Short mmCIF file of C-alpha atoms in Angstrom, two decimals:
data_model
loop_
_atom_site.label_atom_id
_atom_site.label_comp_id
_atom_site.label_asym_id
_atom_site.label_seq_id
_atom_site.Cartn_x
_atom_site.Cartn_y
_atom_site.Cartn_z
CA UNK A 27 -12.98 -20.80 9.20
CA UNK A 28 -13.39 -19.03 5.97
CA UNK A 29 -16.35 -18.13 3.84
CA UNK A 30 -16.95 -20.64 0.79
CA UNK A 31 -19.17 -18.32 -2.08
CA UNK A 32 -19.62 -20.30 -5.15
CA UNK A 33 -20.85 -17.89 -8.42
CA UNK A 34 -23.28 -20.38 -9.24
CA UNK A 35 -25.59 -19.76 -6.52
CA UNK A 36 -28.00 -16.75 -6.56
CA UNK A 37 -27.10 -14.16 -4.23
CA UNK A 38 -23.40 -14.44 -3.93
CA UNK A 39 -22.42 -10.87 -5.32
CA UNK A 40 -24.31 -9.77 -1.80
CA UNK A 41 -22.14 -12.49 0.21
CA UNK A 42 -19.02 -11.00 -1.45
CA UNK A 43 -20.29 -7.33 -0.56
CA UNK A 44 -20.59 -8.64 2.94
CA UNK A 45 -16.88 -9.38 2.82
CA UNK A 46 -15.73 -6.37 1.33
CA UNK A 47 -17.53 -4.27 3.51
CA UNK A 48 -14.88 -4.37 6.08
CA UNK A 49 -12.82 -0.81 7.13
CA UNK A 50 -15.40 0.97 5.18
CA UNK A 51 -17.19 2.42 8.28
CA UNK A 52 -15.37 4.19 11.05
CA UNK A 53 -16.30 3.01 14.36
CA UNK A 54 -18.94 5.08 16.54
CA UNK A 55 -17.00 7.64 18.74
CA UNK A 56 -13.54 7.63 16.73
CA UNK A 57 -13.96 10.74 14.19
CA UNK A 58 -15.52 12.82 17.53
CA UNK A 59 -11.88 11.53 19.81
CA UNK A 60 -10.07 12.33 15.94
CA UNK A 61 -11.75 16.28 15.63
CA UNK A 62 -10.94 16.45 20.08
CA UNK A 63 -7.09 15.71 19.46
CA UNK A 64 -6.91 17.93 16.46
CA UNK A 65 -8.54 20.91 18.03
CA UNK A 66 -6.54 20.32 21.28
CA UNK A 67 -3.02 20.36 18.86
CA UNK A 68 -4.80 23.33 17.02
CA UNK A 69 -4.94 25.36 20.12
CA UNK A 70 -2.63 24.44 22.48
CA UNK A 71 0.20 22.98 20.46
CA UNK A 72 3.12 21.41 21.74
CA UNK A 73 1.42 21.43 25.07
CA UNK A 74 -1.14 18.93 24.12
CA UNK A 75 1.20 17.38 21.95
CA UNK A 76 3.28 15.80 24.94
CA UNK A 77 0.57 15.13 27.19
CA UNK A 78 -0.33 12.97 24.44
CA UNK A 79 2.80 11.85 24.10
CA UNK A 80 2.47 10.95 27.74
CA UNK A 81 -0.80 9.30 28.36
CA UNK A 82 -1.29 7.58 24.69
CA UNK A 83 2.57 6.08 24.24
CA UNK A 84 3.47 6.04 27.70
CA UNK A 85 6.63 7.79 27.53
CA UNK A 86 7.67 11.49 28.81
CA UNK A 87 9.11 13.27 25.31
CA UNK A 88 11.03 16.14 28.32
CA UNK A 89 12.72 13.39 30.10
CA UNK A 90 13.30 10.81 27.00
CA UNK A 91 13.61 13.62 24.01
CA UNK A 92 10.84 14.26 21.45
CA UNK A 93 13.82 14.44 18.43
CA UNK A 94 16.02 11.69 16.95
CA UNK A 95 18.43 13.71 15.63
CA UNK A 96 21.12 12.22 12.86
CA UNK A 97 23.69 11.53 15.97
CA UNK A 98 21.31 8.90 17.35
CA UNK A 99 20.26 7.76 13.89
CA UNK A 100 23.72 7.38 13.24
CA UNK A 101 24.65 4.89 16.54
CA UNK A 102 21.42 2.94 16.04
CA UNK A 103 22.35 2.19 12.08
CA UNK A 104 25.34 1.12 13.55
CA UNK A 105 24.00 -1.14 16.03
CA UNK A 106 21.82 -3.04 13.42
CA UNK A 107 23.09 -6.28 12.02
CA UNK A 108 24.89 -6.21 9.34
CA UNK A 109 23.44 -8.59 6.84
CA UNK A 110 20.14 -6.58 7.65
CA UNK A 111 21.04 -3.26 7.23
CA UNK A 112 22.97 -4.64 3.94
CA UNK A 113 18.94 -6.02 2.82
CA UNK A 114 17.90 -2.65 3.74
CA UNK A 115 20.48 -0.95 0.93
CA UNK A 116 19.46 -3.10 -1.31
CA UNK A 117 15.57 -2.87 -1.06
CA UNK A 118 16.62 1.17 -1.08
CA UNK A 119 18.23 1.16 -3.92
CA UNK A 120 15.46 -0.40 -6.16
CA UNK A 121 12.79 0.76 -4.62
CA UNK A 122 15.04 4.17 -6.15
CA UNK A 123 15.83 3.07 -9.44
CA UNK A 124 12.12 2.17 -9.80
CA UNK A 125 10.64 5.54 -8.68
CA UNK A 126 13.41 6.99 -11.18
CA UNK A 127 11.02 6.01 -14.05
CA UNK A 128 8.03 8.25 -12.74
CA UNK A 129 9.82 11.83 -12.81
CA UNK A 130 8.04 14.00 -15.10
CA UNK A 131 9.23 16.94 -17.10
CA UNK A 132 7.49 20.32 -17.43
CA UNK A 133 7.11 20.95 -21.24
CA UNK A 134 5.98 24.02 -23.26
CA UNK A 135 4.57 24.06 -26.84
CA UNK A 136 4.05 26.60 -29.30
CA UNK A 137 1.94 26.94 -32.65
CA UNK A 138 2.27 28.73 -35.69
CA UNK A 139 0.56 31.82 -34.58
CA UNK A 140 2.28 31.84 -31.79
CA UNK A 141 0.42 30.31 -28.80
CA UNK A 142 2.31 29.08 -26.10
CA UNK A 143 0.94 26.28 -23.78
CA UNK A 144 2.24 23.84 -21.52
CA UNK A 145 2.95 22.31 -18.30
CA UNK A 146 4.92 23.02 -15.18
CA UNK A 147 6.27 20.36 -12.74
CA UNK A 148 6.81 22.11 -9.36
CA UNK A 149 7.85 19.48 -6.25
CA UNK A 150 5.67 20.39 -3.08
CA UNK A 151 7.58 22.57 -0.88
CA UNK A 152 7.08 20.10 2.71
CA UNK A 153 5.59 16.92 3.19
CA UNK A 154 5.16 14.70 6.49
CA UNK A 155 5.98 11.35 6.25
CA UNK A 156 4.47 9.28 8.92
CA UNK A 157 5.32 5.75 10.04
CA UNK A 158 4.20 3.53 12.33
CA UNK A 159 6.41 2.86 15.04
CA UNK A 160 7.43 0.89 18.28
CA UNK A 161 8.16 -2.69 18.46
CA UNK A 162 5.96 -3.13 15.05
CA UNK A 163 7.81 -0.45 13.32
CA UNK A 164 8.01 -0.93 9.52
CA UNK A 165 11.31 0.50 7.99
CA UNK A 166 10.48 -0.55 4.51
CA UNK A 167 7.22 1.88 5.11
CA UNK A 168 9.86 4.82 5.76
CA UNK A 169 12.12 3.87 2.59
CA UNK A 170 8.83 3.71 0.63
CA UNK A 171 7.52 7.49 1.40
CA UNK A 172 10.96 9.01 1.88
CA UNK A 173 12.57 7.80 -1.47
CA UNK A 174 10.06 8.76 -3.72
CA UNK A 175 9.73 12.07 -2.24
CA UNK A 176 13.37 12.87 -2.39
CA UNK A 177 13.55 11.57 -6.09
CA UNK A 178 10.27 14.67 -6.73
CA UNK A 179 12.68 17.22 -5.28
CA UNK A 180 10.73 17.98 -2.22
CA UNK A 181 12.89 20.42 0.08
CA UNK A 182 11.74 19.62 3.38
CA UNK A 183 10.63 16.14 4.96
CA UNK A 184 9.81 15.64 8.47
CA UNK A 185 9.15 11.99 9.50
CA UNK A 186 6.82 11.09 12.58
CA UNK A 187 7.02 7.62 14.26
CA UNK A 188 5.31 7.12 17.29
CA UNK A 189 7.84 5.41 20.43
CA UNK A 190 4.92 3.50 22.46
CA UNK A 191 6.62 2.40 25.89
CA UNK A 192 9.65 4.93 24.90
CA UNK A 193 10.96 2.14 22.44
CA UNK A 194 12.99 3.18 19.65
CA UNK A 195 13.36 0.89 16.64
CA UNK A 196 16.45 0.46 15.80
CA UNK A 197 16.29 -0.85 12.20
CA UNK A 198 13.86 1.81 11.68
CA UNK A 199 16.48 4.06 12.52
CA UNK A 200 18.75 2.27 9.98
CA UNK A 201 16.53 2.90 7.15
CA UNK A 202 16.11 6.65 8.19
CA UNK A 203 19.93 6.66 7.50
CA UNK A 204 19.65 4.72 4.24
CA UNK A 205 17.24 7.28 3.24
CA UNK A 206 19.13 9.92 4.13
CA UNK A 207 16.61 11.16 7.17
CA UNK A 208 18.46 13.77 9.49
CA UNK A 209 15.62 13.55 12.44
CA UNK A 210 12.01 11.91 13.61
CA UNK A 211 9.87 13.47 15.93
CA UNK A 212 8.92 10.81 18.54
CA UNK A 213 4.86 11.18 17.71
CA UNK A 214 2.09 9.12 16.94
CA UNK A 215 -1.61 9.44 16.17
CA UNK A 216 -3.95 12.04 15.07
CA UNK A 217 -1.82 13.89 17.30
CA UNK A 218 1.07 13.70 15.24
CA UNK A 219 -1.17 14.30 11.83
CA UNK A 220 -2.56 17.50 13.41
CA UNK A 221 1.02 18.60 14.48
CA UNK A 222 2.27 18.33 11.42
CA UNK A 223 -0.73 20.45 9.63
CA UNK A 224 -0.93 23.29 11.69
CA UNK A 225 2.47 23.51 13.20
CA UNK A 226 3.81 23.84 16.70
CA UNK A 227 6.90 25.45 18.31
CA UNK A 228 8.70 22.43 17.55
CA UNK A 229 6.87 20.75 14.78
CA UNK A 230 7.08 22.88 11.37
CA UNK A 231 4.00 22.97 9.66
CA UNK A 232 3.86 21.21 6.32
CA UNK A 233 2.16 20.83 3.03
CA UNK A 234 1.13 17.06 2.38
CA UNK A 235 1.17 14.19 4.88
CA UNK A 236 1.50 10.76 3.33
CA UNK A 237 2.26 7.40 4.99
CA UNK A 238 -0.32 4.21 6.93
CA UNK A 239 -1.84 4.00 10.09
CA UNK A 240 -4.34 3.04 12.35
CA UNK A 241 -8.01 4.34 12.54
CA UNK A 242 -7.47 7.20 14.38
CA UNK A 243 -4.44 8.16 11.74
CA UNK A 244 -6.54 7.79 8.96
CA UNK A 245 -9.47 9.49 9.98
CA UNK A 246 -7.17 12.48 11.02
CA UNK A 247 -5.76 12.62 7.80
CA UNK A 248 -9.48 12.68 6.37
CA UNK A 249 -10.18 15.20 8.72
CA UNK A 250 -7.54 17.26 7.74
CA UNK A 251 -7.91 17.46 4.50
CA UNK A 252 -7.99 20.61 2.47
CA UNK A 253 -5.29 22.27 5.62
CA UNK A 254 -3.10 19.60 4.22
CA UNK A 255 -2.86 17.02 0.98
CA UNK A 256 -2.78 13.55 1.77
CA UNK A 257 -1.94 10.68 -0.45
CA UNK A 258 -5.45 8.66 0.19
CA UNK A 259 -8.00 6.87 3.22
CA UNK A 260 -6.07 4.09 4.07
CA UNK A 261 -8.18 0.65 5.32
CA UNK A 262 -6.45 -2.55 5.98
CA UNK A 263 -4.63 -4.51 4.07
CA UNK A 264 -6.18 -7.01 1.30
CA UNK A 265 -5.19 -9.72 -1.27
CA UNK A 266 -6.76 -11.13 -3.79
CA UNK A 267 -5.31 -14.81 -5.50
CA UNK A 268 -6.45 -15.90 -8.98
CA UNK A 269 -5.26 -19.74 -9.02
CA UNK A 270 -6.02 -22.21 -11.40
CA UNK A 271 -5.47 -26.25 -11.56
CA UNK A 272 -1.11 -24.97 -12.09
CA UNK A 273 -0.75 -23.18 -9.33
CA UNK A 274 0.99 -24.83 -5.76
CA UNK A 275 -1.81 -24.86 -3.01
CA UNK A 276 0.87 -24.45 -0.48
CA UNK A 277 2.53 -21.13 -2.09
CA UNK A 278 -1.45 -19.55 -1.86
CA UNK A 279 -2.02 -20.14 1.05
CA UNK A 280 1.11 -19.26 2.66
CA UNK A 281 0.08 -15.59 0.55
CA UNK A 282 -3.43 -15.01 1.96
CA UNK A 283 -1.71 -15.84 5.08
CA UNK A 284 0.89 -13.29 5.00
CA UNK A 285 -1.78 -10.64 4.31
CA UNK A 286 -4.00 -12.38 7.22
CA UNK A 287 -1.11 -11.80 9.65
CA UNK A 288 -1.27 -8.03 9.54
CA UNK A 289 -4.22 -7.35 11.43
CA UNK A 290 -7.89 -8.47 12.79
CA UNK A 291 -9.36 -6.28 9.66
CA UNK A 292 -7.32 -7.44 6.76
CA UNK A 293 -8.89 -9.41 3.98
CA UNK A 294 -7.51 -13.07 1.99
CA UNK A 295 -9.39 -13.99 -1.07
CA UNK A 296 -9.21 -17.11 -3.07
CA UNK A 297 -10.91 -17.04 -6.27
CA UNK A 298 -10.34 -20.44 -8.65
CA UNK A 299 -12.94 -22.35 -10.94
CA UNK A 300 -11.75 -25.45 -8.94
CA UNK A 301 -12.32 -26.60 -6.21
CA UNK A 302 -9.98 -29.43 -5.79
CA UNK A 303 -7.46 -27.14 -5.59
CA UNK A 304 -9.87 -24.94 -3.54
CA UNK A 305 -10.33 -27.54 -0.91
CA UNK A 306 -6.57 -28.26 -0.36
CA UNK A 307 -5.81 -24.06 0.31
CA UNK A 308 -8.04 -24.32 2.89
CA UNK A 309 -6.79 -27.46 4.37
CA UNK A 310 -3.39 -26.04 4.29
CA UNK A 311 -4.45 -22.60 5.80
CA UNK A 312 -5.78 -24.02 8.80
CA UNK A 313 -2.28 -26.62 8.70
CA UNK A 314 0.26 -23.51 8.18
CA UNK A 315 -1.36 -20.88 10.69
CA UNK A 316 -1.17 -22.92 13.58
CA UNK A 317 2.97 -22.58 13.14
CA UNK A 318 2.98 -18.68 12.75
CA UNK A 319 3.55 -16.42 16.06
CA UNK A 320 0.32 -14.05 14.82
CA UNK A 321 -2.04 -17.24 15.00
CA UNK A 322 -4.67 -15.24 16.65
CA UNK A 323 -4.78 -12.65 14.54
CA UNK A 324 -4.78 -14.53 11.39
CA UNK A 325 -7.72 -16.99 12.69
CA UNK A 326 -9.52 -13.75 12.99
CA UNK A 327 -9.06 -12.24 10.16
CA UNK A 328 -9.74 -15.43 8.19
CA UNK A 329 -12.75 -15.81 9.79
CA UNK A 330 -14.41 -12.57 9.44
CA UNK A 331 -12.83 -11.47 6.22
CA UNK A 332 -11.40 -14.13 4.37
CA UNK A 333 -13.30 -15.71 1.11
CA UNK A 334 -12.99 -18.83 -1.23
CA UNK A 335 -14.77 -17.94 -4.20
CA UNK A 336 -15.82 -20.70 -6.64
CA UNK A 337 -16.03 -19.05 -10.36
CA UNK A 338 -17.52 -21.15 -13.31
CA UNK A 339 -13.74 -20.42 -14.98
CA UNK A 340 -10.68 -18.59 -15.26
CA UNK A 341 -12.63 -15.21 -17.26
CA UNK A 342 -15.28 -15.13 -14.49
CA UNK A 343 -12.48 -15.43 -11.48
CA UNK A 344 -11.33 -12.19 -13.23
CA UNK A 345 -14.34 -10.41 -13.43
CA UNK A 346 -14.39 -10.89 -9.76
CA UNK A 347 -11.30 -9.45 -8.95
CA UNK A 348 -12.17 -6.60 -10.76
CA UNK A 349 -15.10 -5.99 -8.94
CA UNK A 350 -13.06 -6.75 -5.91
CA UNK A 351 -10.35 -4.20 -7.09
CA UNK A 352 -8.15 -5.90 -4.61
CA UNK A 353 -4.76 -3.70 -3.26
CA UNK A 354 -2.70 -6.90 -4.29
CA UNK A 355 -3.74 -9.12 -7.26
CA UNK A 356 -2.01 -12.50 -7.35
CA UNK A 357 -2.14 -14.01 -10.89
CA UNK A 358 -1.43 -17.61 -10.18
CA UNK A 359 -1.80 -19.35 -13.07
CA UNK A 360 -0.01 -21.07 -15.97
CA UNK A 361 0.10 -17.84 -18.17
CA UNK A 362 -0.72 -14.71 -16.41
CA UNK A 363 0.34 -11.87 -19.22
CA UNK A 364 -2.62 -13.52 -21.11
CA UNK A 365 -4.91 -11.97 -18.47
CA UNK A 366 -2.77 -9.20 -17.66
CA UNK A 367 -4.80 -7.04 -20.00
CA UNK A 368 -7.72 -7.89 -18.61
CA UNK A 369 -7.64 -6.33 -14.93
CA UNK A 370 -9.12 -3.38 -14.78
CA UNK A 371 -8.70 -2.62 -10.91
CA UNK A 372 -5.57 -3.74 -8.93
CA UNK A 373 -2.97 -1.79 -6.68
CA UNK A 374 -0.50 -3.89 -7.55
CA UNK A 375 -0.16 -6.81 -10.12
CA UNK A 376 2.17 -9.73 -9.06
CA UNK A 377 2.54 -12.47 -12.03
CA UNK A 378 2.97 -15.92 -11.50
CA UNK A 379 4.53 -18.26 -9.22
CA UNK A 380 7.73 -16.55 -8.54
CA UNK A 381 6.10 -12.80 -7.39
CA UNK A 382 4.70 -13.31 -3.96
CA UNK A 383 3.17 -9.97 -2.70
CA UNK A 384 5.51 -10.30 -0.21
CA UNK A 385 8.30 -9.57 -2.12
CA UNK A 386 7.00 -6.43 -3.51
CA UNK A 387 6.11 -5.13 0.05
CA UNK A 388 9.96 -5.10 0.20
CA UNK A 389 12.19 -5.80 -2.04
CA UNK A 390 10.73 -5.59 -5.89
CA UNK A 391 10.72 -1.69 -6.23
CA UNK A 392 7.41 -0.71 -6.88
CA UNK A 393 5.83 0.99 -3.73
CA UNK A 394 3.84 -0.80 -1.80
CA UNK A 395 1.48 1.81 -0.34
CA UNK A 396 -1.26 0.99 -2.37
CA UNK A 397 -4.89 1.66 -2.67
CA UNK A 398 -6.89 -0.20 -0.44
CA UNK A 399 -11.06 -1.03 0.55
CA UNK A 400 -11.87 -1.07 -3.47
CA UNK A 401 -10.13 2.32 -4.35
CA UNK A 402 -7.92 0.93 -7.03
CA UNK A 403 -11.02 1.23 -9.39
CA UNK A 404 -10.01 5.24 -9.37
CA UNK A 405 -6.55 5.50 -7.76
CA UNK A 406 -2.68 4.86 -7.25
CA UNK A 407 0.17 2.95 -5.57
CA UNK A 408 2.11 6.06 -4.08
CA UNK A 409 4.84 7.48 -6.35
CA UNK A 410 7.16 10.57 -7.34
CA UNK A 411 3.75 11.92 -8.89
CA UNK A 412 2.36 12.53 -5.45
CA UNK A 413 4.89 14.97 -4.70
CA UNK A 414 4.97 17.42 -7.71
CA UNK A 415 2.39 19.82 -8.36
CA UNK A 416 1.28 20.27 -11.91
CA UNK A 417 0.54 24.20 -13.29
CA UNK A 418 -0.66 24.75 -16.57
CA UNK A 419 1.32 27.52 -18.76
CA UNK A 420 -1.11 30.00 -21.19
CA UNK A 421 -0.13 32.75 -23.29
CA UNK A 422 -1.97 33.94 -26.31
CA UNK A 423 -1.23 36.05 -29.29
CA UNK A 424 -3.80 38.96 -30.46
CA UNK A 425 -4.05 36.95 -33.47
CA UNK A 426 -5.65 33.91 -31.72
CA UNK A 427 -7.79 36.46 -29.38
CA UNK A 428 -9.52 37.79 -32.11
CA UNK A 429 -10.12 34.10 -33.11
CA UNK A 430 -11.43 32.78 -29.99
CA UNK A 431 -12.56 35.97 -28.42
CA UNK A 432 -16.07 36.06 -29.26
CA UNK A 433 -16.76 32.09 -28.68
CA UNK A 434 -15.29 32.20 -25.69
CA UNK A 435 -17.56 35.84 -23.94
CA UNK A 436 -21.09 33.75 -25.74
CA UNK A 437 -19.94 30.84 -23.13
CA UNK A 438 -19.32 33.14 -20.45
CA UNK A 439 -22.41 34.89 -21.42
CA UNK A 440 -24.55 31.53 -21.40
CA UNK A 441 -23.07 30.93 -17.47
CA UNK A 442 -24.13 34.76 -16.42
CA UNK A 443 -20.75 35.74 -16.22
CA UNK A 444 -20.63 39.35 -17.51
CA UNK A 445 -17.77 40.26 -15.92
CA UNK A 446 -16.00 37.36 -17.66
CA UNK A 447 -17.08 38.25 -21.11
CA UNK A 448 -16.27 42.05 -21.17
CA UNK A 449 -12.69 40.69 -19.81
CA UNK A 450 -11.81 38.75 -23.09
CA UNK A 451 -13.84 41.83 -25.25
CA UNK A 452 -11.98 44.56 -23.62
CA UNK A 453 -8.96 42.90 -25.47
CA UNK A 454 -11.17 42.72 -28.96
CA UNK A 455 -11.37 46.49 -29.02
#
C-alpha cells in the first residue's frame, strides 16, 4: 500500500522525488477555467458572481442571501454545543496569545552626525480571508487567518466561505463570533478570490487574500497576484515522522494517518533507520484505516503518496527531511531538542511523543497554515508579519552628503544613470 525506499539502494533520491512530486503541477485545463472565472468577475461582477454562486454551489444567493450578517452569526453561535464552542474559546485564545509574540515595532535610529534611519510598521489596510466551507468547513482555519490579522491592526477583513448545497456551518459561524467576524459573504472559488481583488457592488475590493483551498483557489490566487498579495501557493497537506527504536508504532501511524485523511493528494512519510519498527507502522496503518469514516481517501493517498524510508541512522533520517522540507516535522524520538538544531526546512516542528501535529492544527497556538510542496526551504507558517507592511525611514544631514555624495553618483555613473548622479551632485554644489 505504501512505497518502501531504503537509502542504501542506488537511485532512491529519484524514488523520493517521485513522491514529492505530487500538487506540483496544475492539472491540464484548470489555470484556462481559473483566468475564464476571473475575467467573467472582472467584467461583469456581481452578475457572474451569483450565477456562479448558482451553478458551482447549487444554491440561489437572491433567494437564500449572499451575507451572514452578525444577527445570524449570533443565533448559529448560539445553537452550537456548548462544550464545543467552549474548545473553540480556548483554541482562540492561544492561538492569540501566541501571535502576540510576533508584533513588531517600527524603530528609528540616529548617529552622531545626525542621520536618521529606520523602520516603519504599517498594518495592510484590507485583507480577504477565505475559508473553505460547507459540510467540511474548518473553523479553526477562520480563527487561524482572522486572529493574527486583527492582532497586525488590519482595519478591514472580509471573510469568504463558500455554502455548497446552501449549507451553512454552524460551528463555523461560532468561530466567526469568537473572532469577532461581523459578516461572510456566501462565496467560494476563484470566483470568490477574483471578487475580492477587483471588487463588486457588493464585495469591497481588498488588499491581500490569505487562507487554503482547492486547485482552482490556489491557482486564482497565483493568478492574481500582483492585483492582490497573497500569503503563498498552497498544495496539499504533508507530514513527515522521524521515529527511532523509542517511539510507539501505534501513535505514528495514527499521525501519517491523520494527514492521509485530508485528501486523495496529501502526503505520509515515515523515515526511521529501523525497520522493525518500520514494519509494525505499516502493519498498523493498514489495521487502523480500515476503522476511520475517510477509508477511501486515506487508502489513496497512502498509496500514491505515502513513503517508508529506510535511513542507515538517525543523522541520515534528518538529512532527508530536510530535503523533504516537510509542512509538519514529527520528531519522534527519545531526545528530539538534540536534533532540533539540525532541521533546516520544516513548517512546523512538533517534539516528541506528546505533540501530535494534530494538536497544533488546533489547539497549540502556533498557526497552522504552513508552507507546503517543499516551500519551507524559503518560507513561513502564516503570522502577524503577513499583515504589516514594512517602509524604510531615510534622512540625511549635508554633512554625511558631502561624505557619501561622490561614491554614491560613480555607482550611478557605472549603471548609466545620469540622471541619478547629477541628483545627489546638485546637492554637493
Amino acid at each position: 500500500m505504501i512505497k518502501t525506499i531504503s537509502t542504501n539502494k542506488p537511485g532512491w533520491k529519484d524514488t523520493l522525488k517521485g513522491v514529492l512530486a505530487r500538487g506540483r503541477n496544475t492539472p491540464k485545463g484548470v489555470e484556462k477555467t481559473v483566468g475564464s472565472i476571473i475575467e467573467e468577475i472582472r467584467t461583469r461582477g456581481d452578475t457572474a458572481l451569483f450565477e456562479y454562486a448558482r451553478k458551482l454551489d447549487r444554491f440561489d444567493p437572491f433567494e437564500e442571501g449572499f451575507i451572514i450578517d452578525s444577527g445570524e452569526i449570533d443565533r448559529a453561535a448560539q445553537g452550537v454545543d456548548p462544550d464545543l464552542y467552549a474548545a473553540l474559546k480556548i483554541a482562540a485564545e492561544r492561538i492569540d496569545a501566541f501571535h502576540r509574540h510576533q508584533v513588531e515595532e517600527s524603530w528609528i535610529s540616529m548617529d552622531e552626525k545626525g542621520v536618521i534611519l529606520g523602520q516603519k510598521i504599517t498594518p495592510i489596510e484590507s485583507v480577504g480571508v477565505y475559508v473553505p466551507g460547507g459540510k467540511n468547513a474548518f473553523p479553526s482555519t477562520l480563527l487561524m487567518n482572522v486572529i493574527p490579522a486583527k492582532i497586525a491592526g488590519v482595519e478591514r477583513i472580509e471573510v469568504a466561505s463558500p455554502t455548497p448545497d446552501g449549507q451553512v456551518n454552524p460551528v463555523l459561524l461560532a468561530a466567526a463570533k469568537i473572532a469577532g467576524v461581523k459578516k461572510i459573504y456566501r462565496m467560494g472559488g476563484a470566483q470568490a478570490i477574483a471578487a475580492l481583488a477587483f471588487g463588486t457592488d457588493i464585495v469591497p475590493a481588498v488588499d491581500k487574500v490569505v487562507g487554503p483551498g482547492n486547485i482552482y483557489v490556489a491557482n486564482a490566487k497565483k493568478a492574481l497576484l500582483g492585483t492582490i498579495g497573497i500569503d503563498s501557493f498552497a498544495g496539499p497537506s504533508e507530514i513527515l515522522v522521524i521515529a527511532d527504536d523509542r517511539a510507539d508504532p501505534r501513535m505514528v501511524a495514527m499521525d501519517m494517518l491523520s494527514q492521509a485523511e485530508h485528501d486523495e493528494d496529501a502526503c505520509a512519510i515515515l523515515v526511521t533507520p529501523h525497520k522493525e519498527l518500520a514494519t509494525r507502522v505499516l502493519d498498523l496503518l493498514s489495521e487502523f484505516m480500515e476503522g476511520l469514516p475517510r477509508r477511501q481517501i486515506i487508502r489513496s493517498s497512502l498509496e500514491r503518496h505515502g513513503a517508508c524510508i529506510i535511513t542507515r541512522d538517525l543523522s541520515e533520517a534528518i538529512e532527508v527531511s530536510n530535503m523533504v522540507a516537510p509542512e509538519h516535522l514529527e520528531l519522534m524520538v527519545q531526545d528530539p531538542y538534540a536534533y532540533l538544531g539540525c532541521i533546516r526546512n520544516a513548517g512546523a516542528i512538533f517534539l516528541g511523543t506528546w505533540a501530535p501535529e494534530a494538536i497544533g492544527d488546533y489547539m497549540a497556538g502556533p498557526n497552522h497554515t504552513l508552507p507546503t510542496a517543499s516551500t519551507s526551504r524559503f518560507s513561513s507558517p502564516l503570522g502577524v508579519y503577513d499583515f504589516v507592511k514594512r517602509s524604510s525611514i531615510i534622512s540625511f544631514s549635508g554633512e554625511l552628503m558631502e561624505a557619501l555624495g561622490e561614491p554614491a553618483a560613480r555607482i550611478a555613473r557605472a549603471e548609466n544613470l545620469e540622471a541619478h548622479a547629477r541628483s545627489v551632485e546638485e546637492r554637493l554644489k
